[in-house]
GROMACS .gro file of C-alpha atoms in nm:
model
  341
    1UNK     CA    1  -2.096   5.141   5.257
    2UNK     CA    2  -1.819   5.039   5.030
    3UNK     CA    3  -1.797   5.233   4.714
    4UNK     CA    4  -1.888   5.037   4.409
    5UNK     CA    5  -1.606   4.989   4.168
    6UNK     CA    6  -1.703   5.148   3.842
    7UNK     CA    7  -1.524   5.018   3.538
    8UNK     CA    8  -1.536   5.228   3.229
    9UNK     CA    9  -1.376   5.205   2.888
   10UNK     CA   10  -1.077   5.394   3.021
   11UNK     CA   11  -0.997   5.100   3.255
   12UNK     CA   12  -0.933   4.858   2.964
   13UNK     CA   13  -0.624   4.870   2.753
   14UNK     CA   14  -0.720   4.853   2.389
   15UNK     CA   15  -0.538   4.607   2.166
   16UNK     CA   16  -0.348   4.748   1.875
   17UNK     CA   17  -0.558   4.737   1.561
   18UNK     CA   18  -0.309   4.519   1.371
   19UNK     CA   19  -0.294   4.265   1.655
   20UNK     CA   20  -0.672   4.257   1.677
   21UNK     CA   21  -0.696   4.175   1.307
   22UNK     CA   22  -0.434   3.901   1.343
   23UNK     CA   23  -0.636   3.736   1.617
   24UNK     CA   24  -0.936   3.717   1.386
   25UNK     CA   25  -0.748   3.543   1.104
   26UNK     CA   26  -0.796   3.170   1.039
   27UNK     CA   27  -0.483   2.986   1.150
   28UNK     CA   28  -0.490   2.718   0.878
   29UNK     CA   29  -0.622   2.717   0.521
   30UNK     CA   30  -0.956   2.553   0.457
   31UNK     CA   31  -0.897   2.225   0.271
   32UNK     CA   32  -1.132   1.960   0.142
   33UNK     CA   33  -1.083   1.597   0.241
   34UNK     CA   34  -0.912   1.513  -0.089
   35UNK     CA   35  -0.687   1.822  -0.074
   36UNK     CA   36  -0.584   1.741   0.282
   37UNK     CA   37  -0.512   1.378   0.187
   38UNK     CA   38  -0.299   1.493  -0.110
   39UNK     CA   39  -0.110   1.737   0.114
   40UNK     CA   40  -0.024   1.460   0.361
   41UNK     CA   41   0.063   1.219   0.080
   42UNK     CA   42   0.317   1.468  -0.057
   43UNK     CA   43   0.479   1.485   0.286
   44UNK     CA   44   0.551   1.110   0.262
   45UNK     CA   45   0.861   1.110   0.040
   46UNK     CA   46   0.864   0.733  -0.006
   47UNK     CA   47   0.503   0.726  -0.128
   48UNK     CA   48   0.558   1.026  -0.355
   49UNK     CA   49   0.868   0.873  -0.516
   50UNK     CA   50   0.679   0.543  -0.557
   51UNK     CA   51   0.394   0.728  -0.727
   52UNK     CA   52   0.637   0.890  -0.973
   53UNK     CA   53   0.803   0.553  -1.045
   54UNK     CA   54   0.465   0.386  -1.111
   55UNK     CA   55   0.357   0.666  -1.346
   56UNK     CA   56   0.687   0.643  -1.538
   57UNK     CA   57   0.661   0.263  -1.569
   58UNK     CA   58   0.303   0.290  -1.697
   59UNK     CA   59   0.402   0.555  -1.953
   60UNK     CA   60   0.705   0.354  -2.072
   61UNK     CA   61   0.527   0.016  -2.088
   62UNK     CA   62   0.215   0.141  -2.267
   63UNK     CA   63   0.367   0.432  -2.457
   64UNK     CA   64   0.655   0.231  -2.605
   65UNK     CA   65   0.438  -0.050  -2.738
   66UNK     CA   66   0.372   0.112  -3.081
   67UNK     CA   67   0.748   0.144  -3.135
   68UNK     CA   68   0.826  -0.220  -3.049
   69UNK     CA   69   0.846  -0.465  -3.338
   70UNK     CA   70   0.622  -0.750  -3.220
   71UNK     CA   71   0.782  -0.991  -3.465
   72UNK     CA   72   1.115  -0.949  -3.287
   73UNK     CA   73   0.951  -1.053  -2.959
   74UNK     CA   74   0.867  -1.402  -3.089
   75UNK     CA   75   1.102  -1.469  -3.381
   76UNK     CA   76   1.444  -1.599  -3.284
   77UNK     CA   77   1.774  -1.445  -3.403
   78UNK     CA   78   2.048  -1.699  -3.317
   79UNK     CA   79   2.333  -1.471  -3.428
   80UNK     CA   80   2.238  -1.226  -3.153
   81UNK     CA   81   2.186  -1.488  -2.879
   82UNK     CA   82   2.317  -1.427  -2.524
   83UNK     CA   83   2.470  -1.086  -2.595
   84UNK     CA   84   2.542  -0.873  -2.286
   85UNK     CA   85   2.416  -0.518  -2.238
   86UNK     CA   86   2.579  -0.250  -2.449
   87UNK     CA   87   2.514   0.121  -2.394
   88UNK     CA   88   2.706   0.352  -2.630
   89UNK     CA   89   2.946   0.580  -2.446
   90UNK     CA   90   2.944   0.380  -2.122
   91UNK     CA   91   3.291   0.225  -2.059
   92UNK     CA   92   3.177   0.002  -1.771
   93UNK     CA   93   3.237  -0.371  -1.812
   94UNK     CA   94   2.904  -0.549  -1.835
   95UNK     CA   95   2.740  -0.244  -1.995
   96UNK     CA   96   2.981  -0.201  -2.288
   97UNK     CA   97   2.920  -0.530  -2.469
   98UNK     CA   98   3.181  -0.725  -2.275
   99UNK     CA   99   3.115  -1.047  -2.084
  100UNK     CA  100   3.340  -1.218  -1.830
  101UNK     CA  101   3.450  -1.557  -1.967
  102UNK     CA  102   3.703  -1.772  -1.778
  103UNK     CA  103   3.808  -1.472  -1.570
  104UNK     CA  104   3.862  -1.238  -1.869
  105UNK     CA  105   3.638  -0.973  -2.020
  106UNK     CA  106   3.553  -1.060  -2.381
  107UNK     CA  107   3.377  -0.838  -2.635
  108UNK     CA  108   3.088  -1.062  -2.737
  109UNK     CA  109   2.972  -0.824  -3.008
  110UNK     CA  110   3.301  -0.853  -3.196
  111UNK     CA  111   3.315  -1.229  -3.152
  112UNK     CA  112   2.966  -1.266  -3.300
  113UNK     CA  113   3.035  -1.017  -3.582
  114UNK     CA  114   2.756  -0.787  -3.472
  115UNK     CA  115   2.747  -0.461  -3.675
  116UNK     CA  116   2.882  -0.154  -3.497
  117UNK     CA  117   2.547   0.026  -3.518
  118UNK     CA  118   2.366  -0.271  -3.363
  119UNK     CA  119   2.348  -0.288  -2.983
  120UNK     CA  120   2.110  -0.401  -2.708
  121UNK     CA  121   2.073  -0.181  -2.401
  122UNK     CA  122   1.997  -0.476  -2.168
  123UNK     CA  123   2.140  -0.755  -2.381
  124UNK     CA  124   1.959  -1.050  -2.537
  125UNK     CA  125   1.825  -1.386  -2.428
  126UNK     CA  126   1.915  -1.734  -2.552
  127UNK     CA  127   1.702  -1.685  -2.865
  128UNK     CA  128   1.842  -1.345  -2.956
  129UNK     CA  129   1.542  -1.143  -2.836
  130UNK     CA  130   1.607  -0.794  -2.698
  131UNK     CA  131   1.567  -0.811  -2.319
  132UNK     CA  132   1.475  -0.442  -2.301
  133UNK     CA  133   1.181  -0.485  -2.539
  134UNK     CA  134   1.066  -0.805  -2.370
  135UNK     CA  135   1.086  -0.648  -2.023
  136UNK     CA  136   0.883  -0.347  -2.139
  137UNK     CA  137   0.622  -0.572  -2.298
  138UNK     CA  138   0.624  -0.806  -1.996
  139UNK     CA  139   0.567  -0.510  -1.764
  140UNK     CA  140   0.269  -0.411  -1.977
  141UNK     CA  141   0.122  -0.762  -1.940
  142UNK     CA  142   0.171  -0.749  -1.562
  143UNK     CA  143  -0.001  -0.410  -1.542
  144UNK     CA  144  -0.291  -0.535  -1.755
  145UNK     CA  145  -0.340  -0.826  -1.514
  146UNK     CA  146  -0.331  -0.574  -1.226
  147UNK     CA  147  -0.593  -0.358  -1.399
  148UNK     CA  148  -0.819  -0.662  -1.444
  149UNK     CA  149  -0.788  -0.746  -1.074
  150UNK     CA  150  -0.864  -0.383  -0.989
  151UNK     CA  151  -1.171  -0.390  -1.214
  152UNK     CA  152  -1.319  -0.691  -1.033
  153UNK     CA  153  -1.234  -0.537  -0.696
  154UNK     CA  154  -1.408  -0.210  -0.782
  155UNK     CA  155  -1.716  -0.370  -0.936
  156UNK     CA  156  -1.789  -0.712  -0.791
  157UNK     CA  157  -1.608  -0.666  -0.459
  158UNK     CA  158  -1.751  -0.324  -0.371
  159UNK     CA  159  -2.106  -0.405  -0.487
  160UNK     CA  160  -2.108  -0.743  -0.311
  161UNK     CA  161  -1.981  -0.593   0.015
  162UNK     CA  162  -2.233  -0.306   0.014
  163UNK     CA  163  -2.528  -0.536  -0.055
  164UNK     CA  164  -2.418  -0.784   0.212
  165UNK     CA  165  -2.365  -0.517   0.477
  166UNK     CA  166  -2.678  -0.318   0.388
  167UNK     CA  167  -2.924  -0.608   0.381
  168UNK     CA  168  -2.787  -0.788   0.686
  169UNK     CA  169  -2.965  -1.079   0.849
  170UNK     CA  170  -3.011  -1.401   0.653
  171UNK     CA  171  -2.898  -1.245   0.323
  172UNK     CA  172  -2.573  -1.134   0.484
  173UNK     CA  173  -2.515  -1.481   0.633
  174UNK     CA  174  -2.566  -1.655   0.299
  175UNK     CA  175  -2.342  -1.408   0.112
  176UNK     CA  176  -2.063  -1.441   0.368
  177UNK     CA  177  -2.076  -1.820   0.352
  178UNK     CA  178  -2.030  -1.797  -0.026
  179UNK     CA  179  -1.720  -1.579   0.027
  180UNK     CA  180  -1.582  -1.828   0.280
  181UNK     CA  181  -1.625  -2.114   0.030
  182UNK     CA  182  -1.447  -1.918  -0.246
  183UNK     CA  183  -1.168  -1.807  -0.009
  184UNK     CA  184  -1.109  -2.165   0.110
  185UNK     CA  185  -1.008  -2.274  -0.242
  186UNK     CA  186  -0.643  -2.184  -0.319
  187UNK     CA  187  -0.596  -1.963  -0.624
  188UNK     CA  188  -0.349  -2.213  -0.769
  189UNK     CA  189  -0.616  -2.484  -0.765
  190UNK     CA  190  -0.855  -2.251  -0.945
  191UNK     CA  191  -0.596  -2.186  -1.217
  192UNK     CA  192  -0.534  -2.560  -1.262
  193UNK     CA  193  -0.909  -2.615  -1.297
  194UNK     CA  194  -0.922  -2.334  -1.554
  195UNK     CA  195  -0.651  -2.508  -1.755
  196UNK     CA  196  -0.883  -2.806  -1.800
  197UNK     CA  197  -1.121  -2.580  -1.992
  198UNK     CA  198  -0.887  -2.308  -2.120
  199UNK     CA  199  -0.534  -2.301  -2.259
  200UNK     CA  200  -0.245  -2.156  -2.052
  201UNK     CA  201  -0.230  -1.780  -2.097
  202UNK     CA  202  -0.397  -1.453  -2.006
  203UNK     CA  203  -0.748  -1.597  -2.027
  204UNK     CA  204  -0.692  -1.859  -1.755
  205UNK     CA  205  -0.520  -1.603  -1.528
  206UNK     CA  206  -0.802  -1.350  -1.574
  207UNK     CA  207  -1.061  -1.622  -1.503
  208UNK     CA  208  -0.882  -1.718  -1.178
  209UNK     CA  209  -0.863  -1.353  -1.074
  210UNK     CA  210  -1.231  -1.299  -1.156
  211UNK     CA  211  -1.328  -1.590  -0.930
  212UNK     CA  212  -1.118  -1.523  -0.622
  213UNK     CA  213  -0.951  -1.178  -0.616
  214UNK     CA  214  -1.248  -0.971  -0.499
  215UNK     CA  215  -1.329  -1.149  -0.172
  216UNK     CA  216  -1.097  -0.942   0.051
  217UNK     CA  217  -1.242  -0.616  -0.082
  218UNK     CA  218  -1.597  -0.746  -0.029
  219UNK     CA  219  -1.528  -0.835   0.335
  220UNK     CA  220  -1.376  -0.495   0.415
  221UNK     CA  221  -1.658  -0.305   0.243
  222UNK     CA  222  -1.918  -0.517   0.420
  223UNK     CA  223  -1.765  -0.447   0.764
  224UNK     CA  224  -1.755  -0.073   0.701
  225UNK     CA  225  -2.108  -0.068   0.558
  226UNK     CA  226  -2.241  -0.229   0.877
  227UNK     CA  227  -2.106   0.073   1.069
  228UNK     CA  228  -2.208   0.340   0.818
  229UNK     CA  229  -2.571   0.229   0.780
  230UNK     CA  230  -2.641   0.323   1.144
  231UNK     CA  231  -2.507   0.677   1.106
  232UNK     CA  232  -2.747   0.970   1.140
  233UNK     CA  233  -2.717   1.096   0.781
  234UNK     CA  234  -2.798   0.749   0.645
  235UNK     CA  235  -3.094   0.711   0.879
  236UNK     CA  236  -3.216   1.057   0.773
  237UNK     CA  237  -3.190   0.962   0.406
  238UNK     CA  238  -3.391   0.643   0.470
  239UNK     CA  239  -3.653   0.846   0.661
  240UNK     CA  240  -3.687   1.082   0.364
  241UNK     CA  241  -3.764   0.782   0.144
  242UNK     CA  242  -3.447   0.764  -0.067
  243UNK     CA  243  -3.391   0.434  -0.243
  244UNK     CA  244  -3.112   0.200  -0.119
  245UNK     CA  245  -2.919   0.243  -0.448
  246UNK     CA  246  -2.930   0.621  -0.416
  247UNK     CA  247  -2.816   0.603  -0.053
  248UNK     CA  248  -2.532   0.369  -0.151
  249UNK     CA  249  -2.415   0.601  -0.430
  250UNK     CA  250  -2.454   0.932  -0.247
  251UNK     CA  251  -2.362   0.837   0.110
  252UNK     CA  252  -2.190   0.499   0.133
  253UNK     CA  253  -1.951   0.502  -0.163
  254UNK     CA  254  -1.799   0.847  -0.083
  255UNK     CA  255  -1.736   0.739   0.275
  256UNK     CA  256  -1.593   0.406   0.158
  257UNK     CA  257  -1.359   0.571  -0.094
  258UNK     CA  258  -1.054   0.568   0.133
  259UNK     CA  259  -1.088   0.193   0.203
  260UNK     CA  260  -1.147   0.123  -0.167
  261UNK     CA  261  -0.837   0.317  -0.277
  262UNK     CA  262  -0.611   0.167  -0.011
  263UNK     CA  263  -0.723  -0.193  -0.072
  264UNK     CA  264  -0.683  -0.142  -0.447
  265UNK     CA  265  -0.320  -0.041  -0.397
  266UNK     CA  266  -0.259  -0.373  -0.217
  267UNK     CA  267  -0.455  -0.577  -0.473
  268UNK     CA  268  -0.237  -0.460  -0.763
  269UNK     CA  269   0.102  -0.597  -0.641
  270UNK     CA  270  -0.067  -0.920  -0.533
  271UNK     CA  271  -0.207  -0.967  -0.885
  272UNK     CA  272   0.130  -0.882  -1.044
  273UNK     CA  273   0.309  -1.140  -0.829
  274UNK     CA  274   0.033  -1.396  -0.895
  275UNK     CA  275   0.080  -1.362  -1.272
  276UNK     CA  276   0.460  -1.375  -1.244
  277UNK     CA  277   0.443  -1.684  -1.024
  278UNK     CA  278   0.207  -1.871  -1.258
  279UNK     CA  279   0.418  -1.786  -1.562
  280UNK     CA  280   0.736  -1.883  -1.379
  281UNK     CA  281   0.610  -2.234  -1.299
  282UNK     CA  282   0.475  -2.275  -1.652
  283UNK     CA  283   0.097  -2.263  -1.610
  284UNK     CA  284   0.047  -1.898  -1.692
  285UNK     CA  285   0.169  -1.712  -1.999
  286UNK     CA  286   0.408  -1.935  -2.190
  287UNK     CA  287   0.683  -1.875  -2.447
  288UNK     CA  288   0.710  -1.737  -2.709
  289UNK     CA  289   0.474  -1.486  -2.546
  290UNK     CA  290   0.641  -1.281  -2.277
  291UNK     CA  291   0.579  -1.154  -1.926
  292UNK     CA  292   0.799  -1.089  -1.626
  293UNK     CA  293   0.737  -1.443  -1.501
  294UNK     CA  294   0.836  -1.592  -1.838
  295UNK     CA  295   1.155  -1.385  -1.840
  296UNK     CA  296   1.243  -1.503  -1.490
  297UNK     CA  297   1.183  -1.863  -1.595
  298UNK     CA  298   1.406  -1.824  -1.899
  299UNK     CA  299   1.674  -1.636  -1.704
  300UNK     CA  300   1.708  -1.890  -1.426
  301UNK     CA  301   1.813  -2.156  -1.677
  302UNK     CA  302   2.133  -1.962  -1.758
  303UNK     CA  303   2.170  -1.784  -1.425
  304UNK     CA  304   2.507  -1.939  -1.343
  305UNK     CA  305   2.672  -1.812  -1.662
  306UNK     CA  306   2.448  -1.523  -1.774
  307UNK     CA  307   2.299  -1.381  -1.455
  308UNK     CA  308   2.188  -1.054  -1.620
  309UNK     CA  309   1.910  -1.241  -1.803
  310UNK     CA  310   1.740  -1.300  -1.469
  311UNK     CA  311   1.856  -0.994  -1.276
  312UNK     CA  312   1.698  -0.731  -1.502
  313UNK     CA  313   1.338  -0.866  -1.501
  314UNK     CA  314   1.372  -0.948  -1.128
  315UNK     CA  315   1.472  -0.589  -1.053
  316UNK     CA  316   1.177  -0.452  -1.254
  317UNK     CA  317   0.934  -0.687  -1.076
  318UNK     CA  318   1.071  -0.595  -0.731
  319UNK     CA  319   1.063  -0.220  -0.803
  320UNK     CA  320   0.705  -0.246  -0.932
  321UNK     CA  321   0.578  -0.437  -0.628
  322UNK     CA  322   0.769  -0.226  -0.372
  323UNK     CA  323   0.644   0.095  -0.534
  324UNK     CA  324   0.279  -0.015  -0.515
  325UNK     CA  325   0.319  -0.131  -0.153
  326UNK     CA  326   0.485   0.195  -0.045
  327UNK     CA  327   0.218   0.396  -0.225
  328UNK     CA  328  -0.049   0.188  -0.051
  329UNK     CA  329   0.109   0.263   0.289
  330UNK     CA  330   0.124   0.631   0.202
  331UNK     CA  331  -0.241   0.640   0.096
  332UNK     CA  332  -0.342   0.456   0.414
  333UNK     CA  333  -0.170   0.721   0.626
  334UNK     CA  334  -0.305   1.005   0.410
  335UNK     CA  335  -0.668   0.892   0.436
  336UNK     CA  336  -0.649   0.793   0.805
  337UNK     CA  337  -0.791   1.080   1.017
  338UNK     CA  338  -0.594   0.963   1.321
  339UNK     CA  339  -0.267   1.062   1.151
  340UNK     CA  340  -0.375   1.419   1.074
  341UNK     CA  341  -0.165   1.697   1.222
   0.00000   0.00000   0.00000
């Protein structure tokens, strides 16, 4: 008979103690969903830079308001009209108070007898208003419009979508037909109808946003709710007798948070451009009040001879919209589990 092979402890080579401990260590740190999303967002340099730019613009536009003389935003000063930018200590033509006239650089501040201690960092418009102050205040107006659009997205849009997806059946069909009717009406038509009742300004823009801006959010939330309500944890909560509102708050909203945040980041630049467009064509905020759209409208009148009056607000508007779009792309990638590494 063949001898049985007996294996004892002496037949196995013991691992070094240090190597054995290393094998038992967790390879990666334990992170929550939010911490992991923030880690991946920081890896996206474009989104991180956009986030910093947005924060700085919010701080400047809202933090500088108490230091801006509101009378100077509406009262004209003809002696300071159409002055170019002047930054003390900067010898660059176009930023030192000089303007190119008939092929030669002319010091407009000296020609208009402007005091030496008086200068405008971004120049003035045709009424003598400081462009820097008006751009800061106009950016604030654009951000307020964006916050209003966000408010309706987060309240009406999210609630409408959850109710439609949760109830289903005939209720869902009726609610979706209402959204289709609202979406079929162009936003510009809604604004024109608002002008029949209201005067041009913030009120008519906010009313148009309140009527039509939330429909995209509602559709996305409704589609996701239809999937989530059949998940095991939701079915278990319903079996235990939890109310629909409690299930929505405890189970649906946390799982919808990524969609809500991402869609909000795309709603904001859309609302900013909507306000600028309406003000530019003259049915939004009108002079002497200011916004980025009003500044663009005023600047395009003198664009051939004084292009800086249009370039500066256009640059601010473009930077603001690009920053929000890049941040939205970064948040989409950060919250998408398929992109995790």
